[in-house]
PDB file of C-alpha atoms in Angstrom:
ATOM      1  CA  MET A  50      59.326 129.348 108.178  1.00  0.00           C
ATOM      2  CA  ARG A  51      60.035 125.963 109.424  1.00  0.00           C
ATOM      3  CA  TYR A  52      59.564 124.786 105.811  1.00  0.00           C
ATOM      4  CA  SER A  53      61.351 127.292 103.929  1.00  0.00           C
ATOM      5  CA  TYR A  54      64.271 126.457 106.800  1.00  0.00           C
ATOM      6  CA  LYS A  55      64.255 122.536 105.805  1.00  0.00           C
ATOM      7  CA  LEU A  56      64.006 123.637 102.288  1.00  0.00           C
ATOM      8  CA  ALA A  57      67.688 125.851 102.323  1.00  0.00           C
ATOM      9  CA  ILE A  58      69.153 122.971 103.947  1.00  0.00           C
ATOM     10  CA  CYS A  59      68.188 120.528 101.457  1.00  0.00           C
ATOM     11  CA  GLY A  60      69.068 122.752  98.753  1.00  0.00           C
ATOM     12  CA  THR A  61      72.608 123.647 100.162  1.00  0.00           C
ATOM     13  CA  ILE A  62      73.186 120.074 100.500  1.00  0.00           C
ATOM     14  CA  PHE A  63      72.020 119.096  97.152  1.00  0.00           C
ATOM     15  CA  PHE A  64      74.089 121.855  95.502  1.00  0.00           C
ATOM     16  CA  ALA A  65      77.660 120.921  97.566  1.00  0.00           C
ATOM     17  CA  ALA A  66      76.865 117.249  96.207  1.00  0.00           C
ATOM     18  CA  SER A  67      75.950 118.120  92.671  1.00  0.00           C
ATOM     19  CA  SER A  68      79.080 120.280  92.393  1.00  0.00           C
ATOM     20  CA  CYS A  69      81.417 117.436  93.526  1.00  0.00           C
ATOM     21  CA  PHE A  70      79.591 114.957  91.323  1.00  0.00           C
ATOM     22  CA  GLY A  71      79.612 117.346  88.469  1.00  0.00           C
ATOM     23  CA  ASN A  72      83.747 118.033  88.463  1.00  0.00           C
ATOM     24  CA  PRO A  73      85.780 114.969  87.368  1.00  0.00           C
ATOM     25  CA  ASP A  74      88.745 116.761  88.648  1.00  0.00           C
ATOM     26  CA  TYR A  75      87.448 116.486  92.088  1.00  0.00           C
ATOM     27  CA  LEU A  76      86.857 112.713  92.661  1.00  0.00           C
ATOM     28  CA  PRO A  77      90.636 110.797  92.658  1.00  0.00           C
ATOM     29  CA  SER A  78      90.878 108.397  89.938  1.00  0.00           C
ATOM     30  CA  ARG A  79      92.141 106.160  92.303  1.00  0.00           C
ATOM     31  CA  ILE A  80      92.503 105.898  96.200  1.00  0.00           C
ATOM     32  CA  ALA A  81      95.669 105.217  97.606  1.00  0.00           C
ATOM     33  CA  ALA A  82      96.111 105.312 101.442  1.00  0.00           C
ATOM     34  CA  TYR A  83     100.005 105.463 101.555  1.00  0.00           C
ATOM     35  CA  GLY A  84     102.647 105.973  99.118  1.00  0.00           C
ATOM     36  CA  PRO A  85     106.265 104.325  99.576  1.00  0.00           C
ATOM     37  CA  GLU A  86     107.744 106.772 101.043  1.00  0.00           C
ATOM     38  CA  ASP A  87     104.950 107.031 103.711  1.00  0.00           C
ATOM     39  CA  CYS A  88     106.641 103.997 105.199  1.00  0.00           C
ATOM     40  CA  LYS A  89     110.037 105.543 105.929  1.00  0.00           C
ATOM     41  CA  PRO A  90     109.087 105.796 109.638  1.00  0.00           C
ATOM     42  CA  VAL A  91     108.364 101.938 109.842  1.00  0.00           C
ATOM     43  CA  VAL A  92     111.579 101.309 107.914  1.00  0.00           C
ATOM     44  CA  GLU A  93     113.691 103.719 110.241  1.00  0.00           C
ATOM     45  CA  GLN A  94     112.228 101.987 113.348  1.00  0.00           C
ATOM     46  CA  GLU A  95     113.009  98.694 111.709  1.00  0.00           C
ATOM     47  CA  ILE A  96     116.644  99.369 111.087  1.00  0.00           C
ATOM     48  CA  ASP A  97     116.751 101.020 114.548  1.00  0.00           C
ATOM     49  CA  ARG A  98     115.213  97.317 116.267  1.00  0.00           C
ATOM     50  CA  LEU A  99     117.640  95.337 114.356  1.00  0.00           C
ATOM     51  CA  HIS A 100     120.603  97.585 115.388  1.00  0.00           C
ATOM     52  CA  ILE A 101     121.821  98.282 111.683  1.00  0.00           C
ATOM     53  CA  ASP A 102     125.061 100.348 111.526  1.00  0.00           C
ATOM     54  CA  ARG A 103     123.707 103.409 109.959  1.00  0.00           C
ATOM     55  CA  GLN A 104     127.337 104.314 108.795  1.00  0.00           C
ATOM     56  CA  LYS A 105     126.867 101.130 106.431  1.00  0.00           C
ATOM     57  CA  ILE A 106     123.750 102.937 104.974  1.00  0.00           C
ATOM     58  CA  THR A 107     124.594 104.605 101.635  1.00  0.00           C
ATOM     59  CA  LYS A 108     120.467 105.032 100.579  1.00  0.00           C
ATOM     60  CA  ILE A 109     117.289 103.888 100.985  1.00  0.00           C
ATOM     61  CA  ASP A 110     114.914 103.442  98.197  1.00  0.00           C
ATOM     62  CA  TYR A 111     111.139 103.033  98.711  1.00  0.00           C
ATOM     63  CA  ILE A 112     109.181 101.542  95.841  1.00  0.00           C
ATOM     64  CA  THR A 113     106.198  99.702  95.154  1.00  0.00           C
ATOM     65  CA  PHE A 114     106.293  96.296  94.360  1.00  0.00           C
ATOM     66  CA  TYR A 115     102.995  95.398  92.099  1.00  0.00           C
ATOM     67  CA  ILE A 116     101.935  91.592  92.516  1.00  0.00           C
ATOM     68  CA  SER A 117      99.227  91.766  90.158  1.00  0.00           C
ATOM     69  CA  ASP A 118      97.511  94.402  87.642  1.00  0.00           C
ATOM     70  CA  SER A 119      94.010  93.632  86.551  1.00  0.00           C
ATOM     71  CA  GLU A 120      90.840  95.294  85.624  1.00  0.00           C
ATOM     72  CA  SER A 121      89.500  94.649  88.847  1.00  0.00           C
ATOM     73  CA  GLY A 122      92.387  96.857  90.483  1.00  0.00           C
ATOM     74  CA  ASN A 123      96.123  96.739  91.276  1.00  0.00           C
ATOM     75  CA  GLU A 124      97.565  94.618  94.224  1.00  0.00           C
ATOM     76  CA  TYR A 125     100.637  95.712  95.463  1.00  0.00           C
ATOM     77  CA  ASN A 126     102.955  96.052  98.514  1.00  0.00           C
ATOM     78  CA  TYR A 127     105.806  98.786  99.589  1.00  0.00           C
ATOM     79  CA  GLN A 128     108.985  97.811  99.976  1.00  0.00           C
ATOM     80  CA  GLY A 129     112.434  99.670 101.406  1.00  0.00           C
ATOM     81  CA  TRP A 130     115.422  98.531  99.734  1.00  0.00           C
ATOM     82  CA  ILE A 131     118.396  99.102 102.033  1.00  0.00           C
ATOM     83  CA  ASN A 132     121.866  99.660 100.201  1.00  0.00           C
ATOM     84  CA  PHE A 133     125.154  99.490 102.326  1.00  0.00           C
ATOM     85  CA  ASN A 134     128.631 100.206 101.304  1.00  0.00           C
ATOM     86  CA  ASN A 135     130.508  97.010 102.696  1.00  0.00           C
ATOM     87  CA  CYS A 136     128.575  94.539 100.801  1.00  0.00           C
ATOM     88  CA  THR A 137     126.919  94.068  97.164  1.00  0.00           C
ATOM     89  CA  GLY A 138     123.234  93.870  97.481  1.00  0.00           C
ATOM     90  CA  ASN A 139     120.152  95.182  99.752  1.00  0.00           C
ATOM     91  CA  TYR A 140     118.341  94.363 102.993  1.00  0.00           C
ATOM     92  CA  VAL A 141     114.796  94.406 101.646  1.00  0.00           C
ATOM     93  CA  VAL A 142     111.318  95.451 104.136  1.00  0.00           C
ATOM     94  CA  ASN A 143     108.664  94.165 102.504  1.00  0.00           C
ATOM     95  CA  MET A 144     105.368  95.888 103.954  1.00  0.00           C
ATOM     96  CA  ASN A 145     101.682  96.125 102.989  1.00  0.00           C
ATOM     97  CA  LYS A 146      99.630  98.963 101.936  1.00  0.00           C
ATOM     98  CA  SER A 147      99.038 100.604 105.406  1.00  0.00           C
ATOM     99  CA  CYS A 148     103.156  99.985 106.241  1.00  0.00           C
ATOM    100  CA  GLN A 149     102.783  96.711 108.288  1.00  0.00           C
ATOM    101  CA  ILE A 150     105.801  94.726 108.044  1.00  0.00           C
ATOM    102  CA  LEU A 151     105.400  91.449 106.378  1.00  0.00           C
ATOM    103  CA  SER A 152     108.904  90.427 105.736  1.00  0.00           C
ATOM    104  CA  GLU A 153     112.439  91.122 105.831  1.00  0.00           C
ATOM    105  CA  TYR A 154     115.134  89.581 103.772  1.00  0.00           C
ATOM    106  CA  PRO A 155     118.884  90.257 102.766  1.00  0.00           C
ATOM    107  CA  MET A 156     119.614  90.238  98.886  1.00  0.00           C
ATOM    108  CA  GLY A 157     122.910  89.372  97.230  1.00  0.00           C
ATOM    109  CA  SER A 158     125.988  89.461  99.321  1.00  0.00           C
ATOM    110  CA  CYS A 159     124.670  91.022 102.181  1.00  0.00           C
ATOM    111  CA  ARG A 160     124.215  89.514 105.241  1.00  0.00           C
ATOM    112  CA  LEU A 161     122.394  91.090 108.604  1.00  0.00           C
ATOM    113  CA  GLU A 162     125.756  90.062 110.493  1.00  0.00           C
ATOM    114  CA  ASP A 163     127.932  92.032 108.026  1.00  0.00           C
ATOM    115  CA  VAL A 164     125.922  95.061 108.676  1.00  0.00           C
ATOM    116  CA  LEU A 165     125.037  95.292 112.467  1.00  0.00           C
ATOM    117  CA  ALA A 166     126.517  97.891 114.516  1.00  0.00           C
ATOM    118  CA  LYS A 167     129.411  96.629 116.636  1.00  0.00           C
ATOM    119  CA  LYS A 168     128.609  96.651 120.661  1.00  0.00           C
TER     120      LYS A 168
END
């Protein structure tokens, strides 16, 4: 009786594992922990931390910035590009794949002091 119980458990595990490996659609072709839009809360928090005037923001684009693309895999970061209505350019929040901020910088004619909320 005990032997047949162990055999049934092993058979169930084997069946479940073999059904996963036999179906190519079951396994993803690549593993990604996040997408660029998943970093939105981090960018929103940074906007609040810097006291950027939300009335001056026209849109925020979330993009994947590819650093390198090779046979061994892709190396990339995520970026939030904040566009404003009072300057030509953007404020960029550069993040790693886990949405941790690596750097931030203005582009074009946008300066941080031009987009801050008035106190």
